[in-house]
Amino acid sequence: MTVKICAEGFDPWHEVQAYQNAAQHMAGKFGATSLFIGTMRDFNEGDDVKAMNLEHYPGMTEKQLEKIVAEAQQQWPIIDALVVHRVGDILPNEPIVLVAVWTSHRGDAFDASRYIMEALKSKAPFWKKEVLKSEDQRWVEKNTDGYKR
Amino acid sequence: MTMSIKVRYFASLKESLGRSEDDLEFEGIATVSDVWRRANAGKPLPDNLLAAVNMEYVDWNSIVKDGDEVAFFPPVTGG
């Protein structure tokens, strides 16, 4: 299980490929890999957004993410998991977060990655500040519930 | 015994307070609420503020101890 905070841009596809290739213990064992990638939009709340800064609480972020992954491990038979999250200055179309979960069967992979992502949204100490097209800056006040449709 | 407590603030709270941390000393027993009141006397408590001690979420009645790092911050918005 690995949790990573990136101050620079990252390529989620490369991260997953490199992680899977390096994890020899998984070879032949996993039948399902679930990936979630969150990417920055150029709009929010009806406004054009041209950039964003992601602040975090170094140390607590890693601690909370590791705890969330451990909670998921207690609920589902996870073979391995990778969580990568960006911090710093971000532009539209750049990836913000990657959650990858490897399991034997698909149900566990879907459910565990969903759990990790929703818990990250409500517990991991990150904060987004948007720069709008008008140059105004504003803090994103809260995350929405991902289970609500 | 005198307790030393490090207080940290993040995001919009840090901006509105105009500082990112405080170093406080307490005599006797103090809770997380006491830490907020001492550090920000007279300032109303922002809605939905979260508190952590040594990087774990706590409720406002938790007792702090010497050397603790207490953090206050708004709802998180990562992902």
Tab-separated table of C-alpha atoms in Angstrom:
chain	number	residue	atom	x	y	z
A	1	MET	CA	0.000	0.000	0.000
A	2	THR	CA	1.418	3.347	-0.974
A	3	VAL	CA	0.325	6.925	-0.376
A	4	LYS	CA	2.103	9.714	-2.232
A	5	ILE	CA	1.811	13.502	-2.244
A	6	CYS	CA	3.140	15.195	-5.410
A	7	ALA	CA	4.167	18.846	-5.545
A	8	GLU	CA	4.660	18.516	-9.308
A	9	GLY	CA	2.358	17.229	-12.042
A	10	PHE	CA	2.026	13.434	-12.314
A	11	ASP	CA	0.831	11.016	-14.968
A	12	PRO	CA	-1.682	8.642	-13.349
A	13	TRP	CA	-1.405	6.063	-16.153
A	14	HIS	CA	2.350	5.910	-15.748
A	15	GLU	CA	2.025	5.697	-11.944
A	16	VAL	CA	-0.320	2.708	-12.178
A	17	GLN	CA	1.794	0.911	-14.756
A	18	ALA	CA	5.062	1.462	-12.861
A	19	TYR	CA	3.505	0.439	-9.530
A	20	GLN	CA	1.965	-2.715	-10.943
A	21	ASN	CA	5.193	-3.696	-12.722
A	22	ALA	CA	7.218	-3.233	-9.519
A	23	ALA	CA	4.762	-5.126	-7.267
A	24	GLN	CA	5.983	-8.675	-7.895
A	25	HIS	CA	3.828	-10.040	-5.066
A	26	MET	CA	0.696	-9.289	-7.099
A	27	ALA	CA	1.692	-11.168	-10.244
A	28	GLY	CA	-0.950	-13.757	-11.084
A	29	LYS	CA	-2.998	-12.893	-7.969
A	30	PHE	CA	-5.167	-9.973	-9.021
A	31	GLY	CA	-8.133	-10.283	-11.327
A	32	ALA	CA	-9.446	-6.765	-10.882
A	33	THR	CA	-7.951	-3.289	-10.861
A	34	SER	CA	-10.149	-0.308	-10.182
A	35	LEU	CA	-8.858	3.181	-10.995
A	36	PHE	CA	-10.283	6.527	-10.050
A	37	ILE	CA	-8.682	9.654	-11.464
A	38	GLY	CA	-9.832	13.116	-10.470
A	39	THR	CA	-8.947	15.874	-12.938
A	40	MET	CA	-9.206	19.631	-12.627
A	41	ARG	CA	-12.153	21.202	-14.492
A	42	ASP	CA	-12.158	24.669	-16.026
A	43	PHE	CA	-15.521	25.478	-14.434
A	44	ASN	CA	-17.072	25.351	-10.970
A	45	GLU	CA	-20.283	26.743	-9.496
A	46	GLY	CA	-21.130	28.411	-12.808
A	47	ASP	CA	-17.805	30.267	-13.142
A	48	ASP	CA	-14.803	29.799	-15.435
A	49	VAL	CA	-11.814	28.648	-13.394
A	50	LYS	CA	-8.346	29.159	-14.821
A	51	ALA	CA	-6.099	27.790	-12.051
A	52	MET	CA	-6.156	26.369	-8.572
A	53	ASN	CA	-3.864	26.108	-5.563
A	54	LEU	CA	-4.078	23.048	-3.363
A	55	GLU	CA	-2.880	23.531	0.196
A	56	HIS	CA	-2.407	20.621	2.600
A	57	TYR	CA	-1.285	19.787	6.117
A	58	PRO	CA	1.987	17.895	5.594
A	59	GLY	CA	2.188	14.873	7.851
A	60	MET	CA	-1.518	14.786	8.708
A	61	THR	CA	-2.390	14.263	5.060
A	62	GLU	CA	-0.245	11.128	4.803
A	63	LYS	CA	-1.426	9.899	8.209
A	64	GLN	CA	-5.109	10.253	7.293
A	65	LEU	CA	-4.688	8.693	3.844
A	66	GLU	CA	-2.835	5.706	5.327
A	67	LYS	CA	-5.596	5.321	7.896
A	68	ILE	CA	-8.278	5.389	5.181
A	69	VAL	CA	-6.452	2.715	3.156
A	70	ALA	CA	-6.088	0.595	6.322
A	71	GLU	CA	-9.844	0.943	6.992
A	72	ALA	CA	-10.555	-0.234	3.443
A	73	GLN	CA	-8.198	-3.181	3.946
A	74	GLN	CA	-10.231	-4.257	6.968
A	75	GLN	CA	-13.433	-4.264	4.917
A	76	TRP	CA	-12.278	-5.733	1.601
A	77	PRO	CA	-9.565	-8.249	0.639
A	78	ILE	CA	-7.245	-5.755	-1.039
A	79	ILE	CA	-4.061	-7.121	-2.573
A	80	ASP	CA	-2.551	-3.678	-3.012
A	81	ALA	CA	-3.563	-0.030	-3.271
A	82	LEU	CA	-1.977	3.192	-4.502
A	83	VAL	CA	-3.148	6.705	-3.655
A	84	VAL	CA	-1.458	9.731	-5.277
A	85	HIS	CA	-2.590	13.311	-4.625
A	86	ARG	CA	-1.334	16.540	-6.097
A	87	VAL	CA	-0.619	19.731	-4.123
A	88	GLY	CA	0.488	23.226	-5.195
A	89	ASP	CA	-0.488	25.139	-8.330
A	90	ILE	CA	-2.714	23.190	-10.730
A	91	LEU	CA	-4.168	23.990	-14.155
A	92	PRO	CA	-7.340	22.663	-15.797
A	93	ASN	CA	-6.956	19.216	-17.351
A	94	GLU	CA	-4.209	18.227	-14.886
A	95	PRO	CA	-4.820	15.205	-12.667
A	96	ILE	CA	-5.447	15.922	-8.980
A	97	VAL	CA	-5.913	12.472	-7.486
A	98	LEU	CA	-5.410	8.808	-8.329
A	99	VAL	CA	-6.853	5.878	-6.372
A	100	ALA	CA	-5.902	2.418	-7.664
A	101	VAL	CA	-7.004	-0.812	-5.983
A	102	TRP	CA	-5.987	-4.350	-6.925
A	103	THR	CA	-8.136	-7.287	-5.758
A	104	SER	CA	-8.969	-10.824	-6.865
A	105	HIS	CA	-12.543	-9.960	-7.880
A	106	ARG	CA	-14.182	-6.838	-9.333
A	107	GLY	CA	-16.774	-6.133	-6.630
A	108	ASP	CA	-14.119	-5.599	-3.979
A	109	ALA	CA	-12.031	-3.391	-6.284
A	110	PHE	CA	-15.005	-1.129	-7.140
A	111	ASP	CA	-16.247	-0.903	-3.554
A	112	ALA	CA	-12.863	-0.357	-1.917
A	113	SER	CA	-11.783	2.355	-4.361
A	114	ARG	CA	-15.104	4.135	-3.901
A	115	TYR	CA	-14.713	3.962	-0.135
A	116	ILE	CA	-11.150	5.320	-0.259
A	117	MET	CA	-12.148	8.175	-2.563
A	118	GLU	CA	-15.188	9.247	-0.527
A	119	ALA	CA	-13.226	9.081	2.748
A	120	LEU	CA	-10.388	11.093	1.190
A	121	LYS	CA	-12.904	13.777	0.167
A	122	SER	CA	-14.192	14.180	3.707
A	123	LYS	CA	-11.106	13.512	5.871
A	124	ALA	CA	-7.806	14.180	4.091
A	125	PRO	CA	-6.641	17.722	4.952
A	126	PHE	CA	-6.418	19.383	1.534
A	127	TRP	CA	-7.934	22.764	0.639
A	128	LYS	CA	-8.585	24.184	-2.821
A	129	LYS	CA	-8.367	27.839	-3.730
A	130	GLU	CA	-9.615	28.734	-7.197
A	131	VAL	CA	-8.432	31.522	-9.480
A	132	LEU	CA	-11.373	32.573	-11.651
A	133	LYS	CA	-11.199	33.984	-15.164
A	134	SER	CA	-11.994	37.380	-13.626
A	135	GLU	CA	-8.769	37.000	-11.526
A	136	ASP	CA	-10.867	36.795	-8.356
A	137	GLN	CA	-9.718	34.091	-5.950
A	138	ARG	CA	-11.995	32.026	-3.755
A	139	TRP	CA	-11.715	29.069	-1.396
A	140	VAL	CA	-13.809	26.026	-2.231
A	141	GLU	CA	-15.992	25.804	0.873
A	142	LYS	CA	-16.892	22.145	1.013
A	143	ASN	CA	-16.916	18.886	-0.885
A	144	THR	CA	-20.198	17.434	-2.028
A	145	ASP	CA	-21.348	13.965	-1.010
A	146	GLY	CA	-20.280	11.616	-3.799
A	147	TYR	CA	-23.123	9.188	-3.086
A	148	LYS	CA	-25.806	11.845	-3.604
A	149	ARG	CA	-27.184	11.930	-7.144
B	1	MET	CA	3.606	22.239	35.436
B	2	THR	CA	3.700	24.466	32.377
B	3	MET	CA	2.545	22.933	29.080
B	4	SER	CA	3.783	24.132	25.717
B	5	ILE	CA	1.278	23.821	22.887
B	6	LYS	CA	1.922	24.539	19.239
B	7	VAL	CA	-1.172	25.783	17.377
B	8	ARG	CA	-1.462	25.676	13.575
B	9	TYR	CA	-4.011	27.169	11.188
B	10	PHE	CA	-4.704	26.307	7.570
B	11	ALA	CA	-6.390	27.576	4.405
B	12	SER	CA	-9.105	30.271	4.715
B	13	LEU	CA	-8.768	30.296	8.510
B	14	LYS	CA	-5.038	31.053	8.253
B	15	GLU	CA	-5.839	33.904	5.852
B	16	SER	CA	-8.554	35.415	7.996
B	17	LEU	CA	-6.421	35.225	11.171
B	18	GLY	CA	-3.397	36.579	9.323
B	19	ARG	CA	-0.997	33.996	10.801
B	20	SER	CA	-0.234	30.302	10.456
B	21	GLU	CA	0.723	29.367	14.005
B	22	ASP	CA	0.948	30.263	17.680
B	23	ASP	CA	3.035	28.950	20.546
B	24	LEU	CA	1.096	28.912	23.806
B	25	GLU	CA	1.831	27.977	27.390
B	26	PHE	CA	-0.788	26.661	29.786
B	27	GLU	CA	-0.879	25.919	33.506
B	28	GLY	CA	-3.107	23.012	34.579
B	29	ILE	CA	-5.652	21.276	32.383
B	30	ALA	CA	-6.702	22.623	28.990
B	31	THR	CA	-9.063	21.387	26.291
B	32	VAL	CA	-8.974	22.026	22.558
B	33	SER	CA	-11.684	24.699	23.109
B	34	ASP	CA	-9.465	26.388	25.705
B	35	VAL	CA	-6.616	26.446	23.199
B	36	TRP	CA	-8.841	28.171	20.620
B	37	ARG	CA	-10.131	30.701	23.163
B	38	ARG	CA	-6.649	31.544	24.440
B	39	ALA	CA	-5.180	31.915	20.954
B	40	ASN	CA	-8.107	33.847	19.491
B	41	ALA	CA	-9.670	35.725	22.373
B	42	GLY	CA	-12.845	37.486	21.349
B	43	LYS	CA	-12.889	36.028	17.843
B	44	PRO	CA	-16.100	34.166	17.017
B	45	LEU	CA	-15.613	30.504	16.228
B	46	PRO	CA	-16.036	30.028	12.457
B	47	ASP	CA	-18.765	27.582	11.406
B	48	ASN	CA	-17.804	23.971	10.793
B	49	LEU	CA	-14.234	24.459	12.015
B	50	LEU	CA	-12.360	21.164	12.455
B	51	ALA	CA	-9.740	20.413	15.093
B	52	ALA	CA	-6.860	17.931	15.186
B	53	VAL	CA	-4.325	17.041	17.866
B	54	ASN	CA	-1.056	15.525	16.687
B	55	MET	CA	-2.614	15.064	13.233
B	56	GLU	CA	-5.660	13.068	14.393
B	57	TYR	CA	-9.201	14.507	14.390
B	58	VAL	CA	-10.500	15.271	17.887
B	59	ASP	CA	-13.578	16.805	19.423
B	60	TRP	CA	-13.429	20.166	21.134
B	61	ASN	CA	-13.541	18.719	24.657
B	62	SER	CA	-10.355	16.678	24.198
B	63	ILE	CA	-7.641	17.376	26.751
B	64	VAL	CA	-4.293	18.538	25.385
B	65	LYS	CA	-0.927	17.658	26.861
B	66	ASP	CA	2.548	19.147	26.908
B	67	GLY	CA	4.165	19.168	23.473
B	68	ASP	CA	0.913	18.629	21.527
B	69	GLU	CA	0.366	20.186	18.123
B	70	VAL	CA	-3.213	21.458	17.866
B	71	ALA	CA	-4.527	22.373	14.419
B	72	PHE	CA	-7.669	24.255	13.387
B	73	PHE	CA	-8.973	24.325	9.838
B	74	PRO	CA	-12.090	24.631	7.661
B	75	PRO	CA	-13.835	21.630	6.019
B	76	VAL	CA	-11.451	19.807	3.704
B	77	THR	CA	-11.839	20.062	-0.070
B	78	GLY	CA	-9.325	17.671	-1.631
B	79	GLY	CA	-9.755	15.063	-4.331
